[in-house]
Amino acid sequence: DIVMTQSPDSLAVSLGERATINCKSSQSVLYSSNNKNYLAWYQQKPGQPPKLLIYWASTRESGVPDRFSGSGSGTDFTLTISSLQAEDVAVYFCQQYYSTPPFTFGPGTKVDIK
Amino acid sequence: EVQLLESGGGLVQPGGSLRLSCAASGLTFSTYAMGWVRQAPGKGLEWVSAISGSGGNTYYADSVKGRFTISRDNSKNTVYLQMNSLRAEDTAVYFCAKSRWTTVTLFDYWGQGTLVTVSS
């Protein structure tokens, strides 16, 4: 199975500042035949289910604010919140959906306000 | 609007069984794969199981293989997770989730979850 890691475990950012979360997979999740990275990002607020933010590593889900962006390829990926808002306090998870299941999640990164 | 409503959670003794259900609405159910993801108290997300839109393909995490069985009834817009030989480490909130496509892939809609507690 592909192992996903994330860094940092948690971070605190001032309102309006940038937050950056890293995700690394134990093997490439880039499918050469279509040049797509099979990597998604989810946001989970306390007491709520996860919400899909980004898929194909950089495609925002409909309705997701453009302050959220994803980048990276192969085994190294980044989720960036360009200007942190109070409602962005949450835990963020990456997930690979490459090849066959199980489609493993990263351990999560908690984002708080400084 | 897609809605997923889980039921069937509760308290069960180690070695016992439980069947979770997830009723879906607002979508052409048979068009989409469905799955289950769990979250132990205060922990991260663990992918558990998934089933293709037709029900012909099923997948499991190693941690539940041989103990859990996923199934679906497309006439009732419902997916099930039969959990046998339950262990303390199966204690978690179990989320039902809809796959983006007919094949098992990322999840784009999630239910609110149902709590399963395995304890004597």
mmCIF file of C-alpha atoms in Angstrom:
data_model
loop_
_atom_site.group_PDB
_atom_site.id
_atom_site.type_symbol
_atom_site.label_atom_id
_atom_site.label_comp_id
_atom_site.label_asym_id
_atom_site.label_seq_id
_atom_site.Cartn_x
_atom_site.Cartn_y
_atom_site.Cartn_z
ATOM 1 C CA ASP A 1 0.000 0.000 0.000
ATOM 2 C CA ILE A 2 1.069 3.575 -0.623
ATOM 3 C CA VAL A 3 2.017 5.373 2.590
ATOM 4 C CA MET A 4 1.160 9.060 2.869
ATOM 5 C CA THR A 5 2.964 11.444 5.196
ATOM 6 C CA GLN A 6 2.224 15.087 5.969
ATOM 7 C CA SER A 7 4.159 17.940 7.501
ATOM 8 C CA PRO A 8 3.901 19.747 9.764
ATOM 9 C CA ASP A 9 1.586 17.970 12.218
ATOM 10 C CA SER A 10 0.137 21.365 13.100
ATOM 11 C CA LEU A 11 0.703 25.019 12.385
ATOM 12 C CA ALA A 12 -0.580 28.353 13.611
ATOM 13 C CA VAL A 13 -0.845 31.232 11.179
ATOM 14 C CA SER A 14 -1.972 34.830 11.608
ATOM 15 C CA LEU A 15 -5.182 35.883 9.913
ATOM 16 C CA GLY A 16 -4.456 36.976 6.352
ATOM 17 C CA GLU A 17 -1.123 35.161 6.227
ATOM 18 C CA ARG A 18 -0.154 32.146 4.128
ATOM 19 C CA ALA A 19 -0.447 28.561 5.366
ATOM 20 C CA THR A 20 1.468 25.773 3.638
ATOM 21 C CA ILE A 21 0.950 22.055 4.176
ATOM 22 C CA ASN A 22 3.112 19.351 2.646
ATOM 23 C CA CYS A 23 2.164 15.814 1.650
ATOM 24 C CA LYS A 24 4.473 13.060 0.462
ATOM 25 C CA SER A 25 3.621 9.647 -0.983
ATOM 26 C CA SER A 26 5.829 6.556 -0.692
ATOM 27 C CA GLN A 27 5.583 6.042 -4.449
ATOM 28 C CA SER A 28 4.631 8.215 -7.370
ATOM 29 C CA VAL A 29 0.914 8.870 -7.856
ATOM 30 C CA LEU A 30 1.486 10.361 -11.312
ATOM 31 C CA TYR A 31 -0.160 8.253 -14.003
ATOM 32 C CA SER A 32 2.018 8.610 -17.088
ATOM 33 C CA SER A 33 -0.706 7.747 -19.592
ATOM 34 C CA ASN A 34 -2.780 10.847 -18.760
ATOM 35 C CA ASN A 35 -0.203 12.949 -16.863
ATOM 36 C CA LYS A 36 -2.534 13.274 -13.874
ATOM 37 C CA ASN A 37 -1.558 13.113 -10.224
ATOM 38 C CA TYR A 38 -4.038 10.988 -8.277
ATOM 39 C CA LEU A 39 -3.946 13.160 -5.156
ATOM 40 C CA ALA A 40 -6.795 14.865 -3.297
ATOM 41 C CA TRP A 41 -7.017 17.255 -0.350
ATOM 42 C CA TYR A 42 -9.817 17.334 2.218
ATOM 43 C CA GLN A 43 -10.750 19.769 4.966
ATOM 44 C CA GLN A 44 -12.356 18.556 8.190
ATOM 45 C CA LYS A 45 -13.783 20.967 10.731
ATOM 46 C CA PRO A 46 -14.576 19.803 14.283
ATOM 47 C CA GLY A 47 -17.652 17.614 14.465
ATOM 48 C CA GLN A 48 -18.069 17.542 10.684
ATOM 49 C CA PRO A 49 -17.271 15.033 7.942
ATOM 50 C CA PRO A 50 -14.391 15.739 5.589
ATOM 51 C CA LYS A 51 -15.001 18.047 2.643
ATOM 52 C CA LEU A 52 -13.282 17.624 -0.710
ATOM 53 C CA LEU A 53 -11.191 20.689 -1.563
ATOM 54 C CA ILE A 54 -8.855 19.678 -4.395
ATOM 55 C CA TYR A 55 -8.378 16.714 -6.713
ATOM 56 C CA TRP A 56 -5.896 15.856 -9.465
ATOM 57 C CA ALA A 57 -3.472 17.584 -7.075
ATOM 58 C CA SER A 58 -4.428 21.074 -8.252
ATOM 59 C CA THR A 59 -8.078 21.187 -9.409
ATOM 60 C CA ARG A 60 -10.333 23.015 -6.978
ATOM 61 C CA GLU A 61 -13.706 21.450 -6.252
ATOM 62 C CA SER A 62 -16.687 23.584 -7.216
ATOM 63 C CA GLY A 63 -17.434 26.225 -4.578
ATOM 64 C CA VAL A 64 -14.024 26.082 -2.905
ATOM 65 C CA PRO A 65 -12.551 29.581 -2.433
ATOM 66 C CA ASP A 66 -9.616 30.420 -4.672
ATOM 67 C CA ARG A 67 -7.386 31.098 -1.669
ATOM 68 C CA PHE A 68 -6.968 27.314 -1.582
ATOM 69 C CA SER A 69 -4.525 25.939 -4.107
ATOM 70 C CA GLY A 70 -2.729 22.659 -4.660
ATOM 71 C CA SER A 71 0.557 21.963 -6.357
ATOM 72 C CA GLY A 72 3.179 19.288 -6.829
ATOM 73 C CA SER A 73 3.724 16.133 -8.831
ATOM 74 C CA GLY A 74 4.962 12.601 -8.461
ATOM 75 C CA THR A 75 5.526 12.121 -4.745
ATOM 76 C CA ASP A 76 5.584 15.656 -3.307
ATOM 77 C CA PHE A 77 2.550 17.886 -2.963
ATOM 78 C CA THR A 78 1.547 21.124 -1.268
ATOM 79 C CA LEU A 79 -1.720 22.674 -0.159
ATOM 80 C CA THR A 80 -1.540 26.442 0.211
ATOM 81 C CA ILE A 81 -4.041 28.757 1.844
ATOM 82 C CA SER A 82 -2.963 32.126 0.494
ATOM 83 C CA SER A 83 -4.698 34.314 3.079
ATOM 84 C CA LEU A 84 -5.927 32.434 6.132
ATOM 85 C CA GLN A 85 -9.460 33.171 7.279
ATOM 86 C CA ALA A 86 -11.015 32.266 10.622
ATOM 87 C CA GLU A 87 -13.266 29.697 8.933
ATOM 88 C CA ASP A 88 -10.214 27.826 7.619
ATOM 89 C CA VAL A 89 -9.379 26.471 11.080
ATOM 90 C CA ALA A 90 -9.549 22.730 10.478
ATOM 91 C CA VAL A 91 -7.563 19.569 9.941
ATOM 92 C CA TYR A 92 -6.392 18.982 6.380
ATOM 93 C CA PHE A 93 -5.809 15.526 4.927
ATOM 94 C CA CYS A 94 -4.237 14.419 1.672
ATOM 95 C CA GLN A 95 -5.318 11.182 -0.002
ATOM 96 C CA GLN A 96 -3.926 9.174 -2.900
ATOM 97 C CA TYR A 97 -6.313 7.433 -5.259
ATOM 98 C CA TYR A 98 -3.728 5.930 -7.590
ATOM 99 C CA SER A 99 -4.206 2.506 -9.126
ATOM 100 C CA THR A 100 -6.186 0.106 -6.916
ATOM 101 C CA PRO A 101 -7.549 0.553 -3.383
ATOM 102 C CA PRO A 102 -6.920 0.995 -0.517
ATOM 103 C CA PHE A 103 -6.701 4.722 -1.162
ATOM 104 C CA THR A 104 -4.745 5.826 1.857
ATOM 105 C CA PHE A 105 -4.930 9.147 3.679
ATOM 106 C CA GLY A 106 -2.185 11.200 5.222
ATOM 107 C CA PRO A 107 -2.233 11.627 9.022
ATOM 108 C CA GLY A 108 -3.569 15.155 8.833
ATOM 109 C CA THR A 109 -2.317 18.677 9.568
ATOM 110 C CA LYS A 110 -4.121 20.884 12.062
ATOM 111 C CA VAL A 111 -4.331 24.566 11.155
ATOM 112 C CA ASP A 112 -5.025 27.156 13.868
ATOM 113 C CA ILE A 113 -4.978 30.926 14.200
ATOM 114 C CA LYS A 114 -1.892 32.467 15.774
ATOM 115 C CA GLU B 1 -28.469 17.759 -3.529
ATOM 116 C CA VAL B 2 -26.655 14.564 -2.600
ATOM 117 C CA GLN B 3 -27.415 13.318 0.893
ATOM 118 C CA LEU B 4 -25.963 10.299 2.663
ATOM 119 C CA LEU B 5 -27.490 9.066 5.909
ATOM 120 C CA GLU B 6 -25.710 6.414 7.930
ATOM 121 C CA SER B 7 -27.377 4.230 10.539
ATOM 122 C CA GLY B 8 -26.683 1.092 12.526
ATOM 123 C CA GLY B 9 -23.910 2.223 14.801
ATOM 124 C CA GLY B 10 -23.863 1.506 18.525
ATOM 125 C CA LEU B 11 -22.189 -0.354 21.350
ATOM 126 C CA VAL B 12 -21.125 -3.949 20.692
ATOM 127 C CA GLN B 13 -18.989 -6.417 22.619
ATOM 128 C CA PRO B 14 -15.653 -7.654 21.277
ATOM 129 C CA GLY B 15 -16.248 -10.521 18.882
ATOM 130 C CA GLY B 16 -19.708 -9.253 18.052
ATOM 131 C CA SER B 17 -21.264 -8.092 14.801
ATOM 132 C CA LEU B 18 -22.928 -4.966 13.494
ATOM 133 C CA ARG B 19 -24.344 -3.921 10.140
ATOM 134 C CA LEU B 20 -24.101 -0.315 9.025
ATOM 135 C CA SER B 21 -26.399 1.122 6.381
ATOM 136 C CA CYS B 22 -26.070 4.232 4.272
ATOM 137 C CA ALA B 23 -29.122 5.556 2.458
ATOM 138 C CA ALA B 24 -28.356 7.861 -0.449
ATOM 139 C CA SER B 25 -30.571 10.433 -2.135
ATOM 140 C CA GLY B 26 -30.194 13.139 -4.752
ATOM 141 C CA LEU B 27 -28.156 11.033 -7.173
ATOM 142 C CA THR B 28 -28.439 8.210 -9.693
ATOM 143 C CA PHE B 29 -27.126 5.749 -7.155
ATOM 144 C CA SER B 30 -26.017 2.894 -9.392
ATOM 145 C CA THR B 31 -23.816 5.314 -11.356
ATOM 146 C CA TYR B 32 -21.393 5.800 -8.496
ATOM 147 C CA ALA B 33 -19.057 3.690 -6.428
ATOM 148 C CA MET B 34 -19.515 4.044 -2.681
ATOM 149 C CA GLY B 35 -17.268 3.528 0.285
ATOM 150 C CA TRP B 36 -16.676 3.645 4.008
ATOM 151 C CA VAL B 37 -14.013 5.612 5.869
ATOM 152 C CA ARG B 38 -13.551 5.501 9.629
ATOM 153 C CA GLN B 39 -12.062 7.824 12.206
ATOM 154 C CA ALA B 40 -11.085 6.619 15.660
ATOM 155 C CA PRO B 41 -11.641 9.174 18.453
ATOM 156 C CA GLY B 42 -9.146 12.013 18.070
ATOM 157 C CA LYS B 43 -7.374 10.276 15.182
ATOM 158 C CA GLY B 44 -7.068 10.585 11.422
ATOM 159 C CA LEU B 45 -9.023 9.094 8.554
ATOM 160 C CA GLU B 46 -8.710 5.415 7.646
ATOM 161 C CA TRP B 47 -10.012 4.134 4.293
ATOM 162 C CA VAL B 48 -12.013 0.966 5.093
ATOM 163 C CA SER B 49 -13.847 -0.405 2.088
ATOM 164 C CA ALA B 50 -15.452 0.470 -1.230
ATOM 165 C CA ILE B 51 -17.719 -1.037 -3.870
ATOM 166 C CA SER B 52 -18.170 -0.219 -7.540
ATOM 167 C CA GLY B 53 -21.416 1.131 -8.925
ATOM 168 C CA SER B 54 -22.573 -2.263 -10.166
ATOM 169 C CA GLY B 55 -21.431 -3.999 -6.993
ATOM 170 C CA GLY B 56 -19.187 -6.280 -8.995
ATOM 171 C CA ASN B 57 -15.941 -5.049 -7.468
ATOM 172 C CA THR B 58 -15.235 -4.727 -3.769
ATOM 173 C CA TYR B 59 -12.123 -3.580 -1.939
ATOM 174 C CA TYR B 60 -10.963 -3.677 1.662
ATOM 175 C CA ALA B 61 -8.222 -2.340 3.886
ATOM 176 C CA ASP B 62 -5.961 -5.072 5.233
ATOM 177 C CA SER B 63 -7.118 -4.206 8.762
ATOM 178 C CA VAL B 64 -10.686 -5.362 8.022
ATOM 179 C CA LYS B 65 -10.232 -7.929 5.254
ATOM 180 C CA GLY B 66 -11.969 -11.196 6.098
ATOM 181 C CA ARG B 67 -14.062 -9.564 8.845
ATOM 182 C CA PHE B 68 -16.006 -6.819 7.037
ATOM 183 C CA THR B 69 -18.193 -7.172 3.950
ATOM 184 C CA ILE B 70 -19.442 -4.295 1.827
ATOM 185 C CA SER B 71 -22.539 -4.651 -0.328
ATOM 186 C CA ARG B 72 -25.129 -2.479 -2.012
ATOM 187 C CA ASP B 73 -28.760 -2.632 -3.074
ATOM 188 C CA ASN B 74 -29.202 -0.302 -6.023
ATOM 189 C CA SER B 75 -32.987 -0.721 -5.890
ATOM 190 C CA LYS B 76 -32.939 0.781 -2.386
ATOM 191 C CA ASN B 77 -30.138 3.335 -2.966
ATOM 192 C CA THR B 78 -28.343 1.842 0.010
ATOM 193 C CA VAL B 79 -24.850 0.588 0.765
ATOM 194 C CA TYR B 80 -24.065 -1.683 3.689
ATOM 195 C CA LEU B 81 -21.062 -2.615 5.787
ATOM 196 C CA GLN B 82 -21.370 -5.923 7.634
ATOM 197 C CA MET B 83 -18.826 -5.971 10.430
ATOM 198 C CA ASN B 84 -18.017 -9.267 12.138
ATOM 199 C CA SER B 85 -15.464 -10.328 14.755
ATOM 200 C CA LEU B 86 -15.299 -6.759 16.002
ATOM 201 C CA ARG B 87 -12.299 -5.611 18.005
ATOM 202 C CA ALA B 88 -11.667 -2.679 20.322
ATOM 203 C CA GLU B 89 -9.546 -1.083 17.609
ATOM 204 C CA ASP B 90 -12.606 -0.955 15.307
ATOM 205 C CA THR B 91 -14.091 1.714 17.584
ATOM 206 C CA ALA B 92 -14.585 4.773 15.395
ATOM 207 C CA VAL B 93 -16.993 7.043 13.608
ATOM 208 C CA TYR B 94 -17.801 5.366 10.301
ATOM 209 C CA PHE B 95 -18.450 7.709 7.386
ATOM 210 C CA CYS B 96 -20.262 6.664 4.244
ATOM 211 C CA ALA B 97 -18.927 8.421 1.164
ATOM 212 C CA LYS B 98 -19.756 8.704 -2.522
ATOM 213 C CA SER B 99 -17.085 8.167 -5.128
ATOM 214 C CA ARG B 100 -16.626 10.774 -7.864
ATOM 215 C CA TRP B 101 -17.155 8.139 -10.584
ATOM 216 C CA THR B 102 -18.537 4.648 -11.201
ATOM 217 C CA THR B 103 -15.170 3.165 -10.340
ATOM 218 C CA VAL B 104 -13.756 3.484 -6.857
ATOM 219 C CA THR B 105 -11.793 6.722 -6.545
ATOM 220 C CA LEU B 106 -11.779 9.864 -4.434
ATOM 221 C CA PHE B 107 -14.860 10.688 -2.354
ATOM 222 C CA ASP B 108 -16.776 13.886 -3.126
ATOM 223 C CA TYR B 109 -19.721 13.616 -0.721
ATOM 224 C CA TRP B 110 -19.728 12.323 2.833
ATOM 225 C CA GLY B 111 -22.367 11.467 5.407
ATOM 226 C CA GLN B 112 -22.277 12.764 8.980
ATOM 227 C CA GLY B 113 -21.063 9.426 10.285
ATOM 228 C CA THR B 114 -22.241 6.811 12.770
ATOM 229 C CA LEU B 115 -20.336 5.865 15.920
ATOM 230 C CA VAL B 116 -19.343 2.264 16.537
ATOM 231 C CA THR B 117 -18.036 1.435 19.992
ATOM 232 C CA VAL B 118 -16.546 -1.995 20.654
ATOM 233 C CA SER B 119 -16.270 -2.576 24.378
ATOM 234 C CA SER B 120 -17.222 -5.061 27.052
#
